[in-house]
Amino acid sequence: MKIKKLIINDGKNDKSLAFLHDGHWVVIKKLLEITPNDGSKEYSSLAETADDLIAFLQRLSENRNKLDSLITKTDISKCTQTGDMQEVMPFSPRFYRDFMLSERHVINSSRGMVRFTMKNLFPIVRAYEAVFRRPFPALKPKKAFYENPIYYKGNILSFFGDGETITYPKYATLLDYELELGMIITKDIFNATEQEALDSIGAFCIFNDFSARNVQYHEMKSTGFGPCKSKDFANAISNVVVTPDEILPYLTDIKTRVFINGKLIVTGQMNEFTHSIGRAVSYASEGERVYAGEFMATGTIPNCCGMENGHLLERGDTIRLEIDRIGEMTNKVV
């Protein structure tokens, strides 16, 4: 199921979730307005969660059954999205963890960091790799990367939605993006097994982790702490989220794409995670409680950031990210 949130411009600026049905976005509150309350628990559940993504996903099974029942009795043309309705960010995360699950991304982005920030060393790296036909040793992840899924914690107050403008700070000179798969947690878990962790994911979305790479290089080099100022200014999530049944069975086959100013820059695929997403979420819950409403991301899909593919952003650019089975997300950079 594909879901998004809308502002209904009816004078009250009411918000409602909408779901995709036969190519049309059906607005749940509008659907409820034109269908009589049958007094059932399912109807009440749908009404209670019609504008709250996390609550809606927590009761997905009963809500989906009720929606299926209601649309068979309704002229859905009376409750579909109209041009005056405004899409908004589907939810506000209560916590945010960003993993780095792909070995190839670590190697490629480390090579890119050398290319853009240590230009005197880059010819040495390139010559070594040309001769020995393997990555320069210093570019490979450390042992800890293979033992457990690593992640950092970011700023939940700097999330933006599809179509919003992203403002890079003045100190940013290497403007980068990272196409990732976002995971919305809808169950509280603690010391979860991989399956329990996987079951706690209520939906997936597109995620863009914007970065000031020139700052990140100095932050990480100085103490190993961070990132902070290089990352905390902006992240973007797609307005559309998709339930796990439409993603997990196809995960490793799903293709991704990056467009800058309408030009296709690179394609990717989600088949190179060193740790599974179930393992990642499970690790986050080891010794600490993970709560419904948290947000996690997989880290960059290999080659889908400027440090890897050589196409960094400039102020004024428009970037569009696509993930099959979810959709697309566009943001302008200023």
mmCIF file with all atom_site columns, N, CA and C in Angstrom, residues 29-97:
data_model
loop_
_atom_site.group_PDB
_atom_site.id
_atom_site.type_symbol
_atom_site.label_atom_id
_atom_site.label_alt_id
_atom_site.label_comp_id
_atom_site.label_asym_id
_atom_site.label_entity_id
_atom_site.label_seq_id
_atom_site.pdbx_PDB_ins_code
_atom_site.Cartn_x
_atom_site.Cartn_y
_atom_site.Cartn_z
_atom_site.occupancy
_atom_site.B_iso_or_equiv
_atom_site.pdbx_formal_charge
_atom_site.auth_seq_id
_atom_site.auth_comp_id
_atom_site.auth_asym_id
_atom_site.auth_atom_id
_atom_site.pdbx_PDB_model_num
ATOM 1   N N  . LYS A 1 29 ? -10.187 10.908 5.051  1.00 0.00 ? 29 LYS A N  1
ATOM 2   C CA . LYS A 1 29 ? -11.219 11.687 5.746  1.00 0.00 ? 29 LYS A CA 1
ATOM 3   C C  . LYS A 1 29 ? -12.377 12.031 4.814  1.00 0.00 ? 29 LYS A C  1
ATOM 4   N N  . LYS A 1 30 ? -12.087 12.268 3.552  1.00 0.00 ? 30 LYS A N  1
ATOM 5   C CA . LYS A 1 30 ? -13.154 12.517 2.584  1.00 0.00 ? 30 LYS A CA 1
ATOM 6   C C  . LYS A 1 30 ? -13.978 11.256 2.362  1.00 0.00 ? 30 LYS A C  1
ATOM 7   N N  . LEU A 1 31 ? -13.309 10.124 2.349  1.00 0.00 ? 31 LEU A N  1
ATOM 8   C CA . LEU A 1 31 ? -14.021 8.851  2.211  1.00 0.00 ? 31 LEU A CA 1
ATOM 9   C C  . LEU A 1 31 ? -14.951 8.626  3.396  1.00 0.00 ? 31 LEU A C  1
ATOM 10  N N  . LEU A 1 32 ? -14.475 8.948  4.596  1.00 0.00 ? 32 LEU A N  1
ATOM 11  C CA . LEU A 1 32 ? -15.308 8.757  5.779  1.00 0.00 ? 32 LEU A CA 1
ATOM 12  C C  . LEU A 1 32 ? -16.499 9.719  5.802  1.00 0.00 ? 32 LEU A C  1
ATOM 13  N N  . GLU A 1 33 ? -16.309 10.890 5.226  1.00 0.00 ? 33 GLU A N  1
ATOM 14  C CA . GLU A 1 33 ? -17.400 11.871 5.195  1.00 0.00 ? 33 GLU A CA 1
ATOM 15  C C  . GLU A 1 33 ? -18.592 11.381 4.379  1.00 0.00 ? 33 GLU A C  1
ATOM 16  N N  . ILE A 1 34 ? -18.328 10.591 3.355  1.00 0.00 ? 34 ILE A N  1
ATOM 17  C CA . ILE A 1 34 ? -19.417 10.177 2.459  1.00 0.00 ? 34 ILE A CA 1
ATOM 18  C C  . ILE A 1 34 ? -19.852 8.732  2.694  1.00 0.00 ? 34 ILE A C  1
ATOM 19  N N  . THR A 1 35 ? -19.312 8.100  3.747  1.00 0.00 ? 35 THR A N  1
ATOM 20  C CA . THR A 1 35 ? -19.743 6.747  4.095  1.00 0.00 ? 35 THR A CA 1
ATOM 21  C C  . THR A 1 35 ? -20.277 6.752  5.519  1.00 0.00 ? 35 THR A C  1
ATOM 22  N N  . PRO A 1 36 ? -21.412 6.156  5.757  1.00 0.00 ? 36 PRO A N  1
ATOM 23  C CA . PRO A 1 36 ? -22.012 6.183  7.102  1.00 0.00 ? 36 PRO A CA 1
ATOM 24  C C  . PRO A 1 36 ? -21.199 5.381  8.111  1.00 0.00 ? 36 PRO A C  1
ATOM 25  N N  . ASN A 1 37 ? -21.172 5.863  9.332  1.00 0.00 ? 37 ASN A N  1
ATOM 26  C CA . ASN A 1 37 ? -20.510 5.158  10.421 1.00 0.00 ? 37 ASN A CA 1
ATOM 27  C C  . ASN A 1 37 ? -21.347 3.936  10.778 1.00 0.00 ? 37 ASN A C  1
ATOM 28  N N  . ASP A 1 38 ? -20.781 2.762  10.600 1.00 0.00 ? 38 ASP A N  1
ATOM 29  C CA . ASP A 1 38 ? -21.526 1.531  10.877 1.00 0.00 ? 38 ASP A CA 1
ATOM 30  C C  . ASP A 1 38 ? -21.362 1.068  12.320 1.00 0.00 ? 38 ASP A C  1
ATOM 31  N N  . GLY A 1 39 ? -20.665 1.858  13.132 1.00 0.00 ? 39 GLY A N  1
ATOM 32  C CA . GLY A 1 39 ? -20.515 1.522  14.542 1.00 0.00 ? 39 GLY A CA 1
ATOM 33  C C  . GLY A 1 39 ? -19.480 0.460  14.834 1.00 0.00 ? 39 GLY A C  1
ATOM 34  N N  . SER A 1 40 ? -18.769 0.014  13.829 1.00 0.00 ? 40 SER A N  1
ATOM 35  C CA . SER A 1 40 ? -17.792 -1.053 14.033 1.00 0.00 ? 40 SER A CA 1
ATOM 36  C C  . SER A 1 40 ? -16.490 -0.509 14.602 1.00 0.00 ? 40 SER A C  1
ATOM 37  N N  . LYS A 1 41 ? -15.724 -1.394 15.246 1.00 0.00 ? 41 LYS A N  1
ATOM 38  C CA . LYS A 1 41 ? -14.415 -1.009 15.762 1.00 0.00 ? 41 LYS A CA 1
ATOM 39  C C  . LYS A 1 41 ? -13.487 -0.608 14.623 1.00 0.00 ? 41 LYS A C  1
ATOM 40  N N  . GLU A 1 42 ? -13.646 -1.262 13.478 1.00 0.00 ? 42 GLU A N  1
ATOM 41  C CA . GLU A 1 42 ? -12.789 -0.975 12.335 1.00 0.00 ? 42 GLU A CA 1
ATOM 42  C C  . GLU A 1 42 ? -13.033 0.438  11.804 1.00 0.00 ? 42 GLU A C  1
ATOM 43  N N  . TYR A 1 43 ? -14.274 0.858  11.773 1.00 0.00 ? 43 TYR A N  1
ATOM 44  C CA . TYR A 1 43 ? -14.595 2.213  11.319 1.00 0.00 ? 43 TYR A CA 1
ATOM 45  C C  . TYR A 1 43 ? -14.008 3.241  12.300 1.00 0.00 ? 43 TYR A C  1
ATOM 46  N N  . SER A 1 44 ? -14.173 2.966  13.583 1.00 0.00 ? 44 SER A N  1
ATOM 47  C CA . SER A 1 44 ? -13.635 3.871  14.603 1.00 0.00 ? 44 SER A CA 1
ATOM 48  C C  . SER A 1 44 ? -12.125 3.958  14.514 1.00 0.00 ? 44 SER A C  1
ATOM 49  N N  . SER A 1 45 ? -11.475 2.820  14.289 1.00 0.00 ? 45 SER A N  1
ATOM 50  C CA . SER A 1 45 ? -10.023 2.788  14.166 1.00 0.00 ? 45 SER A CA 1
ATOM 51  C C  . SER A 1 45 ? -9.563  3.632  12.987 1.00 0.00 ? 45 SER A C  1
ATOM 52  N N  . LEU A 1 46 ? -10.262 3.502  11.883 1.00 0.00 ? 46 LEU A N  1
ATOM 53  C CA . LEU A 1 46 ? -9.902  4.261  10.688 1.00 0.00 ? 46 LEU A CA 1
ATOM 54  C C  . LEU A 1 46 ? -10.069 5.756  10.928 1.00 0.00 ? 46 LEU A C  1
ATOM 55  N N  . ALA A 1 47 ? -11.161 6.131  11.579 1.00 0.00 ? 47 ALA A N  1
ATOM 56  C CA . ALA A 1 47 ? -11.399 7.546  11.871 1.00 0.00 ? 47 ALA A CA 1
ATOM 57  C C  . ALA A 1 47 ? -10.348 8.103  12.825 1.00 0.00 ? 47 ALA A C  1
ATOM 58  N N  . GLU A 1 48 ? -9.935  7.296  13.785 1.00 0.00 ? 48 GLU A N  1
ATOM 59  C CA . GLU A 1 48 ? -8.965  7.751  14.786 1.00 0.00 ? 48 GLU A CA 1
ATOM 60  C C  . GLU A 1 48 ? -7.563  7.919  14.212 1.00 0.00 ? 48 GLU A C  1
ATOM 61  N N  . THR A 1 49 ? -7.247  7.181  13.170 1.00 0.00 ? 49 THR A N  1
ATOM 62  C CA . THR A 1 49 ? -5.873  7.181  12.647 1.00 0.00 ? 49 THR A CA 1
ATOM 63  C C  . THR A 1 49 ? -5.767  7.819  11.262 1.00 0.00 ? 49 THR A C  1
ATOM 64  N N  . ALA A 1 50 ? -6.823  8.479  10.806 1.00 0.00 ? 50 ALA A N  1
ATOM 65  C CA . ALA A 1 50 ? -6.871  8.980  9.428  1.00 0.00 ? 50 ALA A CA 1
ATOM 66  C C  . ALA A 1 50 ? -5.861  10.077 9.122  1.00 0.00 ? 50 ALA A C  1
ATOM 67  N N  . ASP A 1 51 ? -5.302  10.717 10.159 1.00 0.00 ? 51 ASP A N  1
ATOM 68  C CA . ASP A 1 51 ? -4.317  11.769 9.908  1.00 0.00 ? 51 ASP A CA 1
ATOM 69  C C  . ASP A 1 51 ? -2.991  11.514 10.617 1.00 0.00 ? 51 ASP A C  1
ATOM 70  N N  . ASP A 1 52 ? -2.796  10.285 11.111 1.00 0.00 ? 52 ASP A N  1
ATOM 71  C CA . ASP A 1 52 ? -1.589  9.950  11.865 1.00 0.00 ? 52 ASP A CA 1
ATOM 72  C C  . ASP A 1 52 ? -0.940  8.721  11.245 1.00 0.00 ? 52 ASP A C  1
ATOM 73  N N  . LEU A 1 53 ? 0.154   8.921  10.525 1.00 0.00 ? 53 LEU A N  1
ATOM 74  C CA . LEU A 1 53 ? 0.767   7.819  9.783  1.00 0.00 ? 53 LEU A CA 1
ATOM 75  C C  . LEU A 1 53 ? 1.189   6.677  10.696 1.00 0.00 ? 53 LEU A C  1
ATOM 76  N N  . ILE A 1 54 ? 1.854   6.983  11.801 1.00 0.00 ? 54 ILE A N  1
ATOM 77  C CA . ILE A 1 54 ? 2.342   5.920  12.682 1.00 0.00 ? 54 ILE A CA 1
ATOM 78  C C  . ILE A 1 54 ? 1.172   5.106  13.237 1.00 0.00 ? 54 ILE A C  1
ATOM 79  N N  . ALA A 1 55 ? 0.151   5.785  13.746 1.00 0.00 ? 55 ALA A N  1
ATOM 80  C CA . ALA A 1 55 ? -1.010  5.079  14.287 1.00 0.00 ? 55 ALA A CA 1
ATOM 81  C C  . ALA A 1 55 ? -1.723  4.276  13.206 1.00 0.00 ? 55 ALA A C  1
ATOM 82  N N  . PHE A 1 56 ? -1.830  4.849  12.012 1.00 0.00 ? 56 PHE A N  1
ATOM 83  C CA . PHE A 1 56 ? -2.476  4.135  10.902 1.00 0.00 ? 56 PHE A CA 1
ATOM 84  C C  . PHE A 1 56 ? -1.726  2.851  10.576 1.00 0.00 ? 56 PHE A C  1
ATOM 85  N N  . LEU A 1 57 ? -0.401  2.924  10.513 1.00 0.00 ? 57 LEU A N  1
ATOM 86  C CA . LEU A 1 57 ? 0.397   1.748  10.185 1.00 0.00 ? 57 LEU A CA 1
ATOM 87  C C  . LEU A 1 57 ? 0.361   0.718  11.306 1.00 0.00 ? 57 LEU A C  1
ATOM 88  N N  . GLN A 1 58 ? 0.232   1.172  12.552 1.00 0.00 ? 58 GLN A N  1
ATOM 89  C CA . GLN A 1 58 ? 0.142   0.232  13.666 1.00 0.00 ? 58 GLN A CA 1
ATOM 90  C C  . GLN A 1 58 ? -1.131  -0.605 13.594 1.00 0.00 ? 58 GLN A C  1
ATOM 91  N N  . ARG A 1 59 ? -2.161  -0.070 12.972 1.00 0.00 ? 59 ARG A N  1
ATOM 92  C CA . ARG A 1 59 ? -3.422  -0.805 12.819 1.00 0.00 ? 59 ARG A CA 1
ATOM 93  C C  . ARG A 1 59 ? -3.690  -1.115 11.349 1.00 0.00 ? 59 ARG A C  1
ATOM 94  N N  . LEU A 1 60 ? -2.621  -1.342 10.612 1.00 0.00 ? 60 LEU A N  1
ATOM 95  C CA . LEU A 1 60 ? -2.733  -1.457 9.159  1.00 0.00 ? 60 LEU A CA 1
ATOM 96  C C  . LEU A 1 60 ? -3.696  -2.536 8.715  1.00 0.00 ? 60 LEU A C  1
ATOM 97  N N  . SER A 1 61 ? -3.638  -3.711 9.337  1.00 0.00 ? 61 SER A N  1
ATOM 98  C CA . SER A 1 61 ? -4.464  -4.822 8.883  1.00 0.00 ? 61 SER A CA 1
ATOM 99  C C  . SER A 1 61 ? -5.954  -4.489 8.961  1.00 0.00 ? 61 SER A C  1
ATOM 100 N N  . GLU A 1 62 ? -6.413  -4.004 10.124 1.00 0.00 ? 62 GLU A N  1
ATOM 101 C CA . GLU A 1 62 ? -7.836  -3.688 10.249 1.00 0.00 ? 62 GLU A CA 1
ATOM 102 C C  . GLU A 1 62 ? -8.205  -2.464 9.420  1.00 0.00 ? 62 GLU A C  1
ATOM 103 N N  . ASN A 1 63 ? -7.291  -1.480 9.351  1.00 0.00 ? 63 ASN A N  1
ATOM 104 C CA . ASN A 1 63 ? -7.587  -0.300 8.537  1.00 0.00 ? 63 ASN A CA 1
ATOM 105 C C  . ASN A 1 63 ? -7.684  -0.643 7.062  1.00 0.00 ? 63 ASN A C  1
ATOM 106 N N  . ARG A 1 64 ? -6.787  -1.503 6.595  1.00 0.00 ? 64 ARG A N  1
ATOM 107 C CA . ARG A 1 64 ? -6.819  -1.900 5.188  1.00 0.00 ? 64 ARG A CA 1
ATOM 108 C C  . ARG A 1 64 ? -8.095  -2.660 4.864  1.00 0.00 ? 64 ARG A C  1
ATOM 109 N N  . ASN A 1 65 ? -8.508  -3.550 5.748  1.00 0.00 ? 65 ASN A N  1
ATOM 110 C CA . ASN A 1 65 ? -9.741  -4.306 5.525  1.00 0.00 ? 65 ASN A CA 1
ATOM 111 C C  . ASN A 1 65 ? -10.945 -3.378 5.437  1.00 0.00 ? 65 ASN A C  1
ATOM 112 N N  . LYS A 1 66 ? -10.970 -2.376 6.332  1.00 0.00 ? 66 LYS A N  1
ATOM 113 C CA . LYS A 1 66 ? -12.107 -1.456 6.327  1.00 0.00 ? 66 LYS A CA 1
ATOM 114 C C  . LYS A 1 66 ? -12.098 -0.588 5.076  1.00 0.00 ? 66 LYS A C  1
ATOM 115 N N  . LEU A 1 67 ? -10.932 -0.142 4.650  1.00 0.00 ? 67 LEU A N  1
ATOM 116 C CA . LEU A 1 67 ? -10.851 0.656  3.430  1.00 0.00 ? 67 LEU A CA 1
ATOM 117 C C  . LEU A 1 67 ? -11.323 -0.162 2.220  1.00 0.00 ? 67 LEU A C  1
ATOM 118 N N  . ASP A 1 68 ? -10.891 -1.418 2.163  1.00 0.00 ? 68 ASP A N  1
ATOM 119 C CA . ASP A 1 68 ? -11.320 -2.285 1.063  1.00 0.00 ? 68 ASP A CA 1
ATOM 120 C C  . ASP A 1 68 ? -12.840 -2.413 1.036  1.00 0.00 ? 68 ASP A C  1
ATOM 121 N N  . SER A 1 69 ? -13.419 -2.494 2.224  1.00 0.00 ? 69 SER A N  1
ATOM 122 C CA . SER A 1 69 ? -14.875 -2.608 2.316  1.00 0.00 ? 69 SER A CA 1
ATOM 123 C C  . SER A 1 69 ? -15.569 -1.314 1.892  1.00 0.00 ? 69 SER A C  1
ATOM 124 N N  . LEU A 1 70 ? -15.053 -0.179 2.333  1.00 0.00 ? 70 LEU A N  1
ATOM 125 C CA . LEU A 1 70 ? -15.705 1.106  2.056  1.00 0.00 ? 70 LEU A CA 1
ATOM 126 C C  . LEU A 1 70 ? -15.643 1.487  0.584  1.00 0.00 ? 70 LEU A C  1
ATOM 127 N N  . ILE A 1 71 ? -14.518 1.229  -0.066 1.00 0.00 ? 71 ILE A N  1
ATOM 128 C CA . ILE A 1 71 ? -14.396 1.693  -1.452 1.00 0.00 ? 71 ILE A CA 1
ATOM 129 C C  . ILE A 1 71 ? -15.249 0.882  -2.408 1.00 0.00 ? 71 ILE A C  1
ATOM 130 N N  . THR A 1 72 ? -15.665 -0.321 -1.994 1.00 0.00 ? 72 THR A N  1
ATOM 131 C CA . THR A 1 72 ? -16.559 -1.101 -2.861 1.00 0.00 ? 72 THR A CA 1
ATOM 132 C C  . THR A 1 72 ? -17.976 -0.534 -2.860 1.00 0.00 ? 72 THR A C  1
ATOM 133 N N  . LYS A 1 73 ? -18.280 0.309  -1.863 1.00 0.00 ? 73 LYS A N  1
ATOM 134 C CA . LYS A 1 73 ? -19.627 0.858  -1.732 1.00 0.00 ? 73 LYS A CA 1
ATOM 135 C C  . LYS A 1 73 ? -19.686 2.348  -2.057 1.00 0.00 ? 73 LYS A C  1
ATOM 136 N N  . THR A 1 74 ? -18.580 2.883  -2.584 1.00 0.00 ? 74 THR A N  1
ATOM 137 C CA . THR A 1 74 ? -18.463 4.340  -2.696 1.00 0.00 ? 74 THR A CA 1
ATOM 138 C C  . THR A 1 74 ? -18.029 4.751  -4.087 1.00 0.00 ? 74 THR A C  1
ATOM 139 N N  . ASP A 1 75 ? -18.511 5.899  -4.511 1.00 0.00 ? 75 ASP A N  1
ATOM 140 C CA . ASP A 1 75 ? -18.004 6.539  -5.724 1.00 0.00 ? 75 ASP A CA 1
ATOM 141 C C  . ASP A 1 75 ? -16.729 7.283  -5.328 1.00 0.00 ? 75 ASP A C  1
ATOM 142 N N  . ILE A 1 76 ? -15.566 6.667  -5.586 1.00 0.00 ? 76 ILE A N  1
ATOM 143 C CA . ILE A 1 76 ? -14.320 7.246  -5.067 1.00 0.00 ? 76 ILE A CA 1
ATOM 144 C C  . ILE A 1 76 ? -13.965 8.565  -5.748 1.00 0.00 ? 76 ILE A C  1
ATOM 145 N N  . SER A 1 77 ? -14.614 8.878  -6.859 1.00 0.00 ? 77 SER A N  1
ATOM 146 C CA . SER A 1 77 ? -14.331 10.173 -7.503 1.00 0.00 ? 77 SER A CA 1
ATOM 147 C C  . SER A 1 77 ? -14.696 11.338 -6.587 1.00 0.00 ? 77 SER A C  1
ATOM 148 N N  . LYS A 1 78 ? -15.545 11.072 -5.588 1.00 0.00 ? 78 LYS A N  1
ATOM 149 C CA . LYS A 1 78 ? -15.960 12.122 -4.652 1.00 0.00 ? 78 LYS A CA 1
ATOM 150 C C  . LYS A 1 78 ? -14.985 12.309 -3.500 1.00 0.00 ? 78 LYS A C  1
ATOM 151 N N  . CYS A 1 79 ? -13.961 11.450 -3.432 1.00 0.00 ? 79 CYS A N  1
ATOM 152 C CA . CYS A 1 79 ? -13.042 11.549 -2.290 1.00 0.00 ? 79 CYS A CA 1
ATOM 153 C C  . CYS A 1 79 ? -11.581 11.383 -2.706 1.00 0.00 ? 79 CYS A C  1
ATOM 154 N N  . THR A 1 80 ? -11.270 11.678 -3.950 1.00 0.00 ? 80 THR A N  1
ATOM 155 C CA . THR A 1 80 ? -9.885  11.597 -4.398 1.00 0.00 ? 80 THR A CA 1
ATOM 156 C C  . THR A 1 80 ? -9.181  12.937 -4.250 1.00 0.00 ? 80 THR A C  1
ATOM 157 N N  . GLN A 1 81 ? -7.866  12.890 -4.299 1.00 0.00 ? 81 GLN A N  1
ATOM 158 C CA . GLN A 1 81 ? -7.060  14.107 -4.163 1.00 0.00 ? 81 GLN A CA 1
ATOM 159 C C  . GLN A 1 81 ? -7.384  15.085 -5.280 1.00 0.00 ? 81 GLN A C  1
ATOM 160 N N  . THR A 1 82 ? -7.498  16.355 -4.915 1.00 0.00 ? 82 THR A N  1
ATOM 161 C CA . THR A 1 82 ? -7.748  17.416 -5.888 1.00 0.00 ? 82 THR A CA 1
ATOM 162 C C  . THR A 1 82 ? -6.556  18.370 -5.928 1.00 0.00 ? 82 THR A C  1
ATOM 163 N N  . GLY A 1 83 ? -6.535  19.214 -6.942 1.00 0.00 ? 83 GLY A N  1
ATOM 164 C CA . GLY A 1 83 ? -5.397  20.091 -7.167 1.00 0.00 ? 83 GLY A CA 1
ATOM 165 C C  . GLY A 1 83 ? -5.138  21.088 -6.073 1.00 0.00 ? 83 GLY A C  1
ATOM 166 N N  . ASP A 1 84 ? -6.142  21.419 -5.281 1.00 0.00 ? 84 ASP A N  1
ATOM 167 C CA . ASP A 1 84 ? -5.931  22.409 -4.225 1.00 0.00 ? 84 ASP A CA 1
ATOM 168 C C  . ASP A 1 84 ? -5.446  21.786 -2.915 1.00 0.00 ? 84 ASP A C  1
ATOM 169 N N  . MET A 1 85 ? -5.269  20.472 -2.900 1.00 0.00 ? 85 MET A N  1
ATOM 170 C CA . MET A 1 85 ? -4.751  19.805 -1.700 1.00 0.00 ? 85 MET A CA 1
ATOM 171 C C  . MET A 1 85 ? -3.230  19.809 -1.742 1.00 0.00 ? 85 MET A C  1
ATOM 172 N N  . GLN A 1 86 ? -2.625  20.080 -0.615 1.00 0.00 ? 86 GLN A N  1
ATOM 173 C CA . GLN A 1 86 ? -1.172  20.218 -0.533 1.00 0.00 ? 86 GLN A CA 1
ATOM 174 C C  . GLN A 1 86 ? -0.552  19.001 0.142  1.00 0.00 ? 86 GLN A C  1
ATOM 175 N N  . GLU A 1 87 ? 0.437   18.398 -0.509 1.00 0.00 ? 87 GLU A N  1
ATOM 176 C CA . GLU A 1 87 ? 1.161   17.284 0.090  1.00 0.00 ? 87 GLU A CA 1
ATOM 177 C C  . GLU A 1 87 ? 2.135   17.810 1.143  1.00 0.00 ? 87 GLU A C  1
ATOM 178 N N  . VAL A 1 88 ? 2.251   17.082 2.232  1.00 0.00 ? 88 VAL A N  1
ATOM 179 C CA . VAL A 1 88 ? 3.178   17.477 3.302  1.00 0.00 ? 88 VAL A CA 1
ATOM 180 C C  . VAL A 1 88 ? 3.993   16.262 3.728  1.00 0.00 ? 88 VAL A C  1
ATOM 181 N N  . MET A 1 89 ? 5.052   16.529 4.475  1.00 0.00 ? 89 MET A N  1
ATOM 182 C CA . MET A 1 89 ? 5.889   15.448 4.993  1.00 0.00 ? 89 MET A CA 1
ATOM 183 C C  . MET A 1 89 ? 5.008   14.473 5.771  1.00 0.00 ? 89 MET A C  1
ATOM 184 N N  . PRO A 1 90 ? 5.126   13.174 5.516  1.00 0.00 ? 90 PRO A N  1
ATOM 185 C CA . PRO A 1 90 ? 4.145   12.224 6.067  1.00 0.00 ? 90 PRO A CA 1
ATOM 186 C C  . PRO A 1 90 ? 4.159   12.066 7.577  1.00 0.00 ? 90 PRO A C  1
ATOM 187 N N  . PHE A 1 91 ? 5.303   12.324 8.212  1.00 0.00 ? 91 PHE A N  1
ATOM 188 C CA . PHE A 1 91 ? 5.365   12.247 9.677  1.00 0.00 ? 91 PHE A CA 1
ATOM 189 C C  . PHE A 1 91 ? 6.630   12.967 10.133 1.00 0.00 ? 91 PHE A C  1
ATOM 190 N N  . SER A 1 92 ? 6.702   13.253 11.416 1.00 0.00 ? 92 SER A N  1
ATOM 191 C CA . SER A 1 92 ? 7.886   13.881 12.006 1.00 0.00 ? 92 SER A CA 1
ATOM 192 C C  . SER A 1 92 ? 8.595   12.852 12.876 1.00 0.00 ? 92 SER A C  1
ATOM 193 N N  . PRO A 1 93 ? 9.794   12.438 12.509 1.00 0.00 ? 93 PRO A N  1
ATOM 194 C CA . PRO A 1 93 ? 10.497  11.406 13.281 1.00 0.00 ? 93 PRO A CA 1
ATOM 195 C C  . PRO A 1 93 ? 10.767  11.857 14.717 1.00 0.00 ? 93 PRO A C  1
ATOM 196 N N  . ARG A 1 94 ? 10.681  10.916 15.647 1.00 0.00 ? 94 ARG A N  1
ATOM 197 C CA . ARG A 1 94 ? 10.999  11.229 17.044 1.00 0.00 ? 94 ARG A CA 1
ATOM 198 C C  . ARG A 1 94 ? 12.462  10.920 17.364 1.00 0.00 ? 94 ARG A C  1
ATOM 199 N N  . PHE A 1 95 ? 13.138  10.214 16.458 1.00 0.00 ? 95 PHE A N  1
ATOM 200 C CA . PHE A 1 95 ? 14.555  9.890  16.605 1.00 0.00 ? 95 PHE A CA 1
ATOM 201 C C  . PHE A 1 95 ? 15.049  9.444  15.235 1.00 0.00 ? 95 PHE A C  1
ATOM 202 N N  . TYR A 1 96 ? 16.366  9.568  15.005 1.00 0.00 ? 96 TYR A N  1
ATOM 203 C CA . TYR A 1 96 ? 16.881  9.277  13.659 1.00 0.00 ? 96 TYR A CA 1
ATOM 204 C C  . TYR A 1 96 ? 18.253  8.625  13.736 1.00 0.00 ? 96 TYR A C  1
ATOM 205 N N  . ARG A 1 97 ? 18.370  7.459  13.132 1.00 0.00 ? 97 ARG A N  1
ATOM 206 C CA . ARG A 1 97 ? 19.646  6.754  12.989 1.00 0.00 ? 97 ARG A CA 1
ATOM 207 C C  . ARG A 1 97 ? 19.914  6.510  11.506 1.00 0.00 ? 97 ARG A C  1
#
